[in-house]
Coordinates of C-alpha atoms in Angstrom, one line a residue:
M1 CA 19.8 -8.6 -21.3
T2 CA 18.3 -10.0 -17.8
A3 CA 15.3 -12.1 -18.4
A4 CA 12.1 -10.8 -16.9
P5 CA 11.3 -12.3 -13.3
S6 CA 8.5 -15.0 -13.3
L7 CA 5.9 -15.1 -10.7
S8 CA 6.1 -18.8 -10.9
A9 CA 9.9 -18.9 -10.0
R10 CA 9.0 -18.7 -6.5
T11 CA 7.7 -21.8 -4.6
D12 CA 4.0 -22.2 -4.5
R13 CA 2.7 -22.9 -1.3
S14 CA 0.0 -25.8 -0.4
A15 CA -2.0 -23.5 1.5
Y16 CA -2.6 -20.3 2.9
R17 CA -1.2 -20.2 6.3
S18 CA -2.2 -17.8 9.2
V19 CA 0.9 -17.7 11.8
D20 CA 0.6 -15.4 14.9
P21 CA 4.0 -13.3 14.6
A22 CA 3.9 -12.7 18.4
T23 CA 4.1 -16.4 19.3
G24 CA 4.8 -18.3 15.7
E25 CA 1.5 -20.2 16.5
L26 CA -0.3 -21.5 13.3
V27 CA -3.7 -20.2 13.7
A28 CA -5.2 -21.3 10.6
E29 CA -4.7 -22.8 7.3
V30 CA -6.4 -22.5 3.9
P31 CA -6.1 -24.7 1.0
T32 CA -4.9 -23.0 -2.5
A33 CA -8.0 -22.9 -4.9
T34 CA -7.9 -25.9 -7.4
D35 CA -7.9 -25.0 -11.2
A36 CA -11.4 -25.6 -11.3
E37 CA -12.4 -23.2 -8.5
V38 CA -9.9 -20.5 -10.4
E39 CA -11.9 -21.0 -13.4
D40 CA -15.1 -20.8 -11.5
A41 CA -14.1 -17.5 -10.4
L42 CA -13.2 -16.3 -13.8
T43 CA -16.6 -17.2 -15.2
A44 CA -18.4 -15.8 -12.4
A45 CA -16.8 -12.4 -12.7
E46 CA -17.4 -12.0 -16.2
T47 CA -21.0 -13.2 -16.0
A48 CA -21.6 -10.7 -13.0
F49 CA -19.9 -7.8 -14.6
R50 CA -22.7 -7.4 -17.4
A51 CA -25.5 -7.1 -14.9
W52 CA -23.3 -5.1 -12.6
R53 CA -22.2 -2.5 -15.1
S54 CA -26.3 -2.3 -16.0
R55 CA -27.2 -1.2 -12.8
P56 CA -27.1 2.6 -12.4
I57 CA -24.0 3.9 -10.4
R58 CA -25.6 5.4 -7.7
E59 CA -27.2 2.0 -7.0
R60 CA -23.3 0.7 -7.0
A61 CA -22.6 3.3 -5.0
A62 CA -25.2 2.4 -2.4
V63 CA -23.7 -0.7 -2.1
A64 CA -20.3 0.7 -1.5
A65 CA -22.0 3.0 1.2
R66 CA -23.1 -0.1 3.1
V67 CA -19.5 -1.7 2.5
G68 CA -18.3 1.3 4.6
E69 CA -21.2 1.0 7.1
L70 CA -20.0 -2.7 7.7
F71 CA -16.4 -1.8 8.4
A72 CA -17.1 1.0 11.0
E73 CA -19.6 -1.6 12.5
R74 CA -17.0 -4.4 12.6
A75 CA -13.5 -2.3 13.4
E76 CA -13.0 -4.3 16.5
E77 CA -13.6 -7.7 15.1
L78 CA -11.3 -6.9 12.1
A79 CA -8.8 -5.4 14.2
A80 CA -8.5 -8.4 16.2
I81 CA -8.1 -10.7 13.3
A82 CA -5.2 -8.4 11.6
T83 CA -3.7 -7.9 14.9
R84 CA -3.4 -11.7 15.3
E85 CA -2.4 -12.4 11.8
M86 CA 0.2 -10.3 11.0
G87 CA 1.3 -8.2 14.5
K88 CA 0.0 -5.2 13.8
P89 CA -0.7 -3.1 17.2
L90 CA -4.4 -3.6 18.2
S91 CA -4.9 0.3 18.0
E92 CA -3.3 0.7 14.5
A93 CA -5.6 -2.2 13.2
R94 CA -8.6 -0.6 14.4
E95 CA -7.6 2.7 12.6
E96 CA -7.0 0.7 9.5
A97 CA -10.6 -0.9 9.5
Q98 CA -12.1 2.9 10.0
F99 CA -9.9 4.1 7.2
C100 CA -11.5 1.5 5.0
A101 CA -14.7 2.8 6.0
E102 CA -13.8 6.3 4.8
I103 CA -12.9 5.0 1.8
F104 CA -15.8 3.3 0.8
A105 CA -17.9 6.2 2.0
Y106 CA -15.7 8.5 -0.1
F107 CA -16.4 6.6 -3.3
A108 CA -19.8 6.2 -2.6
E109 CA -20.7 9.9 -2.4
H110 CA -18.3 11.0 -4.9
G111 CA -17.9 8.4 -7.5
P112 CA -21.1 9.1 -9.4
D113 CA -19.7 12.6 -9.8
L114 CA -16.2 11.8 -10.6
A115 CA -17.4 9.0 -13.3
A116 CA -20.0 11.6 -14.8
D117 CA -20.0 12.5 -18.3
Q118 CA -17.7 15.2 -19.3
P119 CA -18.9 17.8 -22.4
L120 CA -16.1 18.7 -24.8
P121 CA -15.8 21.3 -27.4
T122 CA -16.3 20.0 -30.8
P123 CA -14.5 20.8 -34.1
H124 CA -15.5 24.1 -35.6
G125 CA -18.6 24.2 -32.9
T126 CA -20.7 21.4 -34.8
G127 CA -22.3 18.4 -33.3
R128 CA -21.9 17.1 -29.6
A129 CA -19.3 15.4 -27.9
V130 CA -18.8 14.0 -24.6
L131 CA -16.2 12.2 -22.7
Q132 CA -17.6 8.9 -21.0
R133 CA -16.1 6.8 -18.2
R134 CA -17.3 3.1 -18.4
P135 CA -16.2 0.0 -16.6
V136 CA -13.5 -2.3 -18.5
G137 CA -14.4 -5.7 -16.9
V138 CA -12.8 -8.3 -14.6
L139 CA -9.9 -6.8 -12.8
L140 CA -7.4 -8.8 -10.7
G141 CA -6.1 -7.5 -7.5
I142 CA -2.8 -8.7 -5.6
M143 CA -2.4 -7.5 -2.3
P144 CA 0.3 -7.8 0.5
W145 CA 0.0 -8.7 4.1
N146 CA 0.8 -5.2 5.5
Y147 CA -2.2 -3.5 5.3
P148 CA -4.7 -6.5 4.7
Y149 CA -7.7 -4.2 4.4
Y150 CA -6.9 -0.9 3.4
Q151 CA -4.5 -2.2 0.6
V152 CA -8.0 -3.8 -0.7
A153 CA -10.2 -1.2 0.1
R154 CA -8.4 1.3 -1.9
F155 CA -8.3 -0.8 -5.1
A156 CA -11.8 -2.4 -4.7
A157 CA -13.7 0.8 -3.4
P158 CA -13.4 2.8 -6.8
N159 CA -13.6 -0.1 -9.3
L160 CA -16.8 -1.3 -7.8
V161 CA -18.7 2.0 -8.0
L162 CA -17.1 2.1 -11.7
G163 CA -18.8 -1.0 -12.4
N164 CA -16.0 -3.5 -12.8
T165 CA -15.8 -6.8 -11.1
V166 CA -12.7 -7.9 -9.0
L167 CA -10.9 -11.0 -8.5
L168 CA -8.7 -10.4 -5.4
K169 CA -5.6 -12.4 -4.5
H170 CA -4.5 -11.8 -0.7
A171 CA -0.9 -12.4 0.6
E172 CA -0.3 -16.2 1.6
S173 CA -0.1 -15.2 5.3
C174 CA -3.4 -13.4 5.5
P175 CA -6.2 -15.9 4.8
R176 CA -8.5 -14.9 7.9
S177 CA -8.4 -11.2 6.8
A178 CA -9.3 -12.3 3.2
L179 CA -12.3 -14.3 4.6
A180 CA -13.5 -11.7 6.8
L181 CA -13.5 -9.3 4.0
Q182 CA -15.3 -11.5 1.8
Q183 CA -18.2 -12.1 4.3
L184 CA -18.3 -8.3 4.6
L185 CA -18.7 -7.6 1.1
D186 CA -21.1 -10.4 0.9
D187 CA -23.1 -9.1 3.9
A188 CA -23.2 -5.8 2.2
G189 CA -24.9 -6.8 -0.8
V190 CA -22.3 -7.1 -3.1
P191 CA -23.7 -9.3 -5.8
A192 CA -22.3 -13.1 -6.1
G193 CA -19.1 -12.8 -8.5
V194 CA -18.7 -9.0 -8.1
Y195 CA -16.1 -9.6 -5.7
R196 CA -14.5 -13.0 -5.2
T197 CA -11.4 -13.9 -2.7
L198 CA -9.2 -16.3 -4.9
F199 CA -6.7 -18.4 -2.6
A200 CA -4.4 -18.9 -6.1
T201 CA -1.1 -20.2 -6.4
H202 CA 1.5 -17.9 -8.2
T203 CA 1.4 -20.3 -11.3
Q204 CA -2.4 -19.9 -11.4
I205 CA -2.1 -16.1 -10.8
E206 CA 0.0 -16.1 -13.9
D207 CA -2.6 -17.7 -16.0
V208 CA -5.4 -15.2 -14.6
I209 CA -3.2 -12.3 -15.8
A210 CA -3.0 -14.0 -19.3
D211 CA -6.8 -14.9 -19.5
P212 CA -8.6 -12.6 -21.9
R213 CA -11.6 -11.9 -19.5
V214 CA -9.2 -10.3 -17.2
Q215 CA -8.9 -6.7 -18.4
G216 CA -6.4 -5.4 -15.6
V217 CA -4.1 -5.9 -12.8
S218 CA -3.2 -3.9 -9.7
L219 CA -0.3 -5.0 -7.4
T220 CA 1.0 -3.5 -4.2
G221 CA 4.0 -5.3 -3.1
S222 CA 7.8 -5.8 -3.5
E223 CA 9.6 -4.2 -6.4
R224 CA 10.4 -7.8 -7.5
A225 CA 7.0 -8.5 -7.5
G226 CA 6.0 -5.7 -9.2
A227 CA 8.6 -6.2 -12.2
A228 CA 7.2 -9.8 -12.6
V229 CA 3.5 -8.8 -12.9
G230 CA 4.4 -5.7 -15.0
A231 CA 6.1 -8.0 -17.3
L232 CA 3.1 -10.3 -17.5
A233 CA 0.8 -7.6 -18.0
G234 CA 2.7 -5.9 -20.8
R235 CA 3.0 -9.3 -22.4
H236 CA -0.7 -9.8 -22.6
L237 CA -1.5 -6.2 -23.2
K238 CA -3.3 -5.7 -19.9
K239 CA -3.4 -2.3 -18.2
A240 CA -1.5 -2.4 -14.7
V241 CA -1.1 -0.1 -11.8
L242 CA 1.9 -1.0 -9.6
E243 CA 2.6 0.4 -5.8
L244 CA 6.0 -0.8 -4.9
G245 CA 8.3 -0.1 -2.5
G246 CA 9.9 3.2 -0.8
S247 CA 12.7 4.9 0.8
D248 CA 11.2 7.9 1.6
P249 CA 12.9 10.9 2.7
Y250 CA 12.2 12.7 5.8
V251 CA 14.1 16.0 5.8
V252 CA 14.3 18.2 9.0
L253 CA 15.8 21.4 7.9
D254 CA 15.3 23.1 11.5
T255 CA 13.2 22.8 14.5
D256 CA 12.1 24.8 17.7
D257 CA 12.5 21.5 19.7
V258 CA 15.0 19.0 18.5
A259 CA 14.1 16.4 21.0
A260 CA 10.2 16.6 20.1
S261 CA 11.1 16.2 16.6
A262 CA 13.1 13.5 16.8
R263 CA 10.5 11.6 19.3
A264 CA 7.8 12.2 16.3
A265 CA 10.1 10.8 13.6
L266 CA 10.3 7.6 15.5
T267 CA 6.8 7.4 16.0
T268 CA 6.1 8.0 12.4
R269 CA 9.0 5.6 11.5
L270 CA 7.4 2.6 13.8
G271 CA 4.0 3.0 12.6
N272 CA 2.9 -0.5 11.3
T273 CA 6.2 -1.8 13.0
G274 CA 7.9 0.0 10.3
Q275 CA 6.5 -2.0 7.7
A276 CA 4.8 0.6 5.3
C277 CA 5.9 1.4 1.9
N278 CA 5.7 5.3 2.4
S279 CA 7.2 5.1 5.6
N280 CA 10.0 7.7 6.6
K281 CA 12.8 5.3 6.1
R282 CA 15.6 7.9 5.5
M283 CA 15.6 11.0 7.9
I284 CA 17.8 13.7 6.5
V285 CA 18.9 16.1 9.4
S286 CA 20.6 19.5 9.2
A287 CA 24.1 19.3 10.5
D288 CA 23.7 22.0 13.5
I289 CA 21.0 19.5 14.8
V290 CA 22.0 16.2 13.7
E291 CA 23.8 15.1 16.8
E292 CA 21.0 16.1 19.4
F293 CA 18.3 14.3 17.0
V294 CA 20.0 11.0 17.0
A295 CA 20.8 11.3 20.6
E296 CA 17.1 11.7 21.3
L297 CA 15.9 9.1 18.4
T298 CA 18.4 6.5 20.5
R299 CA 17.3 7.2 23.6
A300 CA 13.5 6.8 22.7
A301 CA 14.3 3.8 20.7
A302 CA 16.2 2.1 23.3
A303 CA 13.7 2.6 25.9
L304 CA 11.1 0.7 24.2
V305 CA 10.3 -3.2 25.0
P306 CA 8.5 -6.0 23.4
G307 CA 4.9 -6.0 23.8
D308 CA 1.8 -8.1 23.1
P309 CA 0.3 -6.0 20.1
S310 CA -3.4 -7.1 21.1
V311 CA -2.8 -4.9 24.6
E312 CA -2.2 -1.3 24.1
A313 CA 0.7 -0.5 26.1
P314 CA 2.3 2.5 26.0
G315 CA 6.4 2.3 25.8
T316 CA 6.2 -1.2 23.9
Y317 CA 7.0 -2.5 20.0
A318 CA 5.0 -5.1 18.4
P319 CA 6.4 -7.8 16.4
M320 CA 7.3 -7.8 12.6
A321 CA 4.8 -9.7 10.2
S322 CA 7.2 -12.7 10.4
R323 CA 10.1 -14.2 11.9
A324 CA 11.5 -14.6 8.2
A325 CA 11.0 -10.9 7.7
A326 CA 12.7 -10.0 11.1
E327 CA 15.9 -12.4 10.2
A328 CA 16.3 -10.8 6.9
L329 CA 16.2 -7.2 8.2
A330 CA 18.6 -8.1 11.0
A331 CA 21.0 -9.4 8.4
Q332 CA 20.6 -6.1 6.7
L333 CA 21.7 -4.1 9.5
R334 CA 24.6 -6.7 10.1
E335 CA 25.7 -5.9 6.7
A336 CA 25.5 -2.2 7.0
V337 CA 27.5 -2.3 10.2
E338 CA 29.9 -4.7 8.5
A339 CA 30.5 -2.0 5.9
G340 CA 31.3 0.8 8.3
A341 CA 27.7 2.1 9.4
T342 CA 27.0 2.8 13.2
L343 CA 24.5 1.2 15.0
H344 CA 23.4 3.1 17.9
T345 CA 20.8 1.0 19.1
G346 CA 18.3 -2.1 18.7
G347 CA 18.5 -4.4 15.7
T348 CA 18.4 -7.4 17.9
L349 CA 16.0 -10.4 17.4
A350 CA 14.2 -11.7 20.5
E351 CA 14.8 -15.0 21.9
G352 CA 11.9 -17.7 20.7
P353 CA 9.7 -18.0 17.8
G354 CA 8.2 -14.5 17.8
A355 CA 9.0 -11.9 15.1
Y356 CA 10.4 -9.5 17.4
L357 CA 13.0 -6.9 16.2
A358 CA 14.4 -4.4 18.7
P359 CA 13.8 -0.8 16.9
A360 CA 17.0 0.5 15.5
V361 CA 19.0 3.5 14.8
L362 CA 21.6 3.5 12.0
T363 CA 24.0 6.3 10.7
G364 CA 26.9 6.8 8.8
V365 CA 25.2 5.2 5.8
T366 CA 27.1 6.0 2.7
P367 CA 26.2 5.5 -1.1
A368 CA 28.9 2.7 -1.0
M369 CA 26.7 0.6 0.9
A370 CA 23.8 -1.7 -0.2
A371 CA 21.8 -0.2 2.8
H372 CA 21.9 3.3 1.0
H373 CA 20.0 2.0 -1.8
Q374 CA 18.0 -0.9 -0.4
E375 CA 14.4 -0.4 1.4
L376 CA 14.8 -1.3 5.1
F377 CA 11.3 -2.9 5.8
G378 CA 11.0 -2.8 9.3
P379 CA 11.5 -0.7 12.6
V380 CA 15.1 1.0 11.5
A381 CA 15.7 4.9 11.4
V382 CA 18.9 5.4 9.0
V383 CA 19.6 8.9 9.9
Y384 CA 22.0 11.1 7.4
R385 CA 23.6 14.6 8.0
A386 CA 23.0 17.6 5.5
D387 CA 25.3 20.3 5.5
D388 CA 22.8 22.8 3.7
D389 CA 19.4 22.7 1.8
D390 CA 21.2 21.6 -1.5
A391 CA 23.0 18.7 0.2
A392 CA 19.6 17.8 1.8
L393 CA 18.0 17.9 -1.6
A394 CA 20.6 15.6 -3.2
L395 CA 20.5 13.0 -0.4
A396 CA 16.6 13.0 -0.6
N397 CA 16.4 12.2 -4.4
D398 CA 19.4 9.7 -4.3
T399 CA 17.3 6.8 -4.1
P400 CA 15.9 4.5 -6.9
Y401 CA 12.5 4.8 -5.1
G402 CA 10.1 7.8 -5.4
L403 CA 6.8 7.3 -3.3
G404 CA 6.6 10.0 -0.9
G405 CA 8.7 12.6 1.0
A406 CA 8.4 15.2 3.8
V407 CA 10.2 18.4 4.5
F408 CA 10.0 20.3 7.6
S409 CA 10.9 23.7 8.7
T410 CA 10.0 26.7 11.0
D411 CA 9.9 28.5 7.7
P412 CA 7.3 26.8 5.7
E413 CA 8.1 28.5 2.2
R414 CA 11.6 27.3 2.9
A415 CA 10.4 23.7 3.2
R416 CA 8.0 24.1 0.3
R417 CA 11.0 25.3 -1.9
L418 CA 12.7 22.0 -1.2
A419 CA 9.6 19.9 -1.3
E420 CA 8.8 21.3 -4.7
Q421 CA 12.3 19.5 -6.1
L422 CA 11.5 15.9 -4.5
E423 CA 11.3 13.2 -7.0
C424 CA 8.1 11.3 -5.7
G425 CA 4.6 11.0 -6.2
M426 CA 3.6 12.7 -2.9
A427 CA 5.5 15.5 -1.5
N428 CA 4.5 17.4 1.8
V429 CA 5.6 20.1 4.0
N430 CA 5.5 20.3 7.9
A431 CA 3.7 16.9 7.8
A432 CA 4.8 13.2 7.5
E433 CA 1.9 12.5 4.7
A434 CA -1.4 13.7 3.7
E435 CA -3.6 10.7 4.4
G436 CA -7.5 10.5 3.2
A437 CA -9.6 8.9 1.1
G438 CA -9.4 11.8 -1.3
M439 CA -5.9 12.3 -1.4
P440 CA -4.1 10.2 -4.5
F441 CA -1.1 7.7 -3.6
G442 CA 1.3 6.3 -5.7
G443 CA 4.8 7.0 -6.8
V444 CA 7.3 7.3 -9.4
K445 CA 10.6 5.7 -10.7
R446 CA 10.8 2.2 -8.9
S447 CA 8.1 2.7 -6.8
G448 CA 5.6 1.8 -9.4
Y449 CA 3.4 3.8 -11.7
G450 CA -0.6 4.5 -11.6
R451 CA -2.6 6.3 -8.5
E452 CA -5.5 4.9 -6.0
L453 CA -7.6 7.0 -3.8
G454 CA -9.1 10.4 -4.7
P455 CA -10.3 11.6 -8.3
L456 CA -7.4 9.6 -9.8
G457 CA -8.5 6.3 -8.0
M458 CA -11.4 6.6 -10.6
D459 CA -9.7 7.1 -13.5
E460 CA -7.1 4.0 -13.6
F461 CA -9.4 1.0 -15.1
V462 CA -11.7 3.1 -17.0
N463 CA -12.7 3.0 -20.7
K464 CA -12.3 7.0 -21.2
R465 CA -14.6 6.7 -24.4
L466 CA -15.3 9.6 -26.7
L467 CA -18.9 9.9 -27.8
Y468 CA -19.5 12.2 -30.7
I469 CA -23.2 13.1 -32.1
N470 CA -23.3 15.2 -35.4
D471 CA -26.5 16.7 -35.1

């Protein structure tokens, strides 16, 4: 029996460090919190909860609405920080900030109704029964570097409207984004203690999860981190929401334009430089079009050149979030090729300290290879051949992950039949994803559990309390 992984097994850093992945330059450094600062944050969050939950939900929603307005107003400023901090192309960073504005606006508008009391039929028709949704208290969010604003927004927005208070641990590589977010929420009128940034070590986070004042934890991150946090939360009887890795299938059954379909698939794959949990990491293409698909995919990928992510220039690709991540992905590609896979283009690291990895196209991956079961988190398109719809479905579901999936066909009903059988939390027909503040996000299997966004985002960290009155 394998012991549960420990957060503290990883080396604690002495500081949160912002390094420009395009140049390798150290931009900023923020010291980690002292134990006294962590205790102060816990005390402040618990104290603030009592006052925050007592305010009418529409007042809390009004504060959330102002947060959304500031996201829209500061989109350019926030985008510049994220681009410098983790390499996200400036246009995508701007879109991320704007999406956060939509998320806060959604929960500000719909949150009060989603959390409203729900009358229930009573036994034998006597008395009155109501299902109430009440906040539970202090929550801990542990967020990743790939979407330093969006990941926070989808966790914080519904919970702030509900009346919970939030402690937020950002990735160690995103301190500037963390500070910009804290300032934004402060400026929007979020009361002191209701949202608090924690530059905590892994050891301190273990203690926070164990603290009886904390009622739940939400993590978006790796499978390993999810296993560690899930084990800790379970040990201390805390509710957890885990959004982990993915290896989403992107099934192309047929198309009127193979080249256009291949280019669309590559554009999707290279969003956020391929560093998205629900990216189309496995392209499963019908046998009669797969060769043409791979040829166009390879041509389009090979034509891309490294570019400055802060300059919006067509035909370029951005760096990955760190040199270490780029090197790790390059090693995964080498291992796949050594095992017999074919690398059609890309996979090379640029010279110098930057984190540029040339977009790659990989075929010939088999279940005997590690690459078949791993998440390739970066600019790599893996293409599989499917002889028929049954083979496509078998390939799609042959993964330990179950986040999202997409099926494309000129016959929507044919695509729907296959999509209905995907083992995932988000299935799409003739669309890569259904992105929106009202669309629930989450997965099954080793992609984690729980949901964020939409109506389900209001239902995770909430006391669904029964109130019965015997008249």
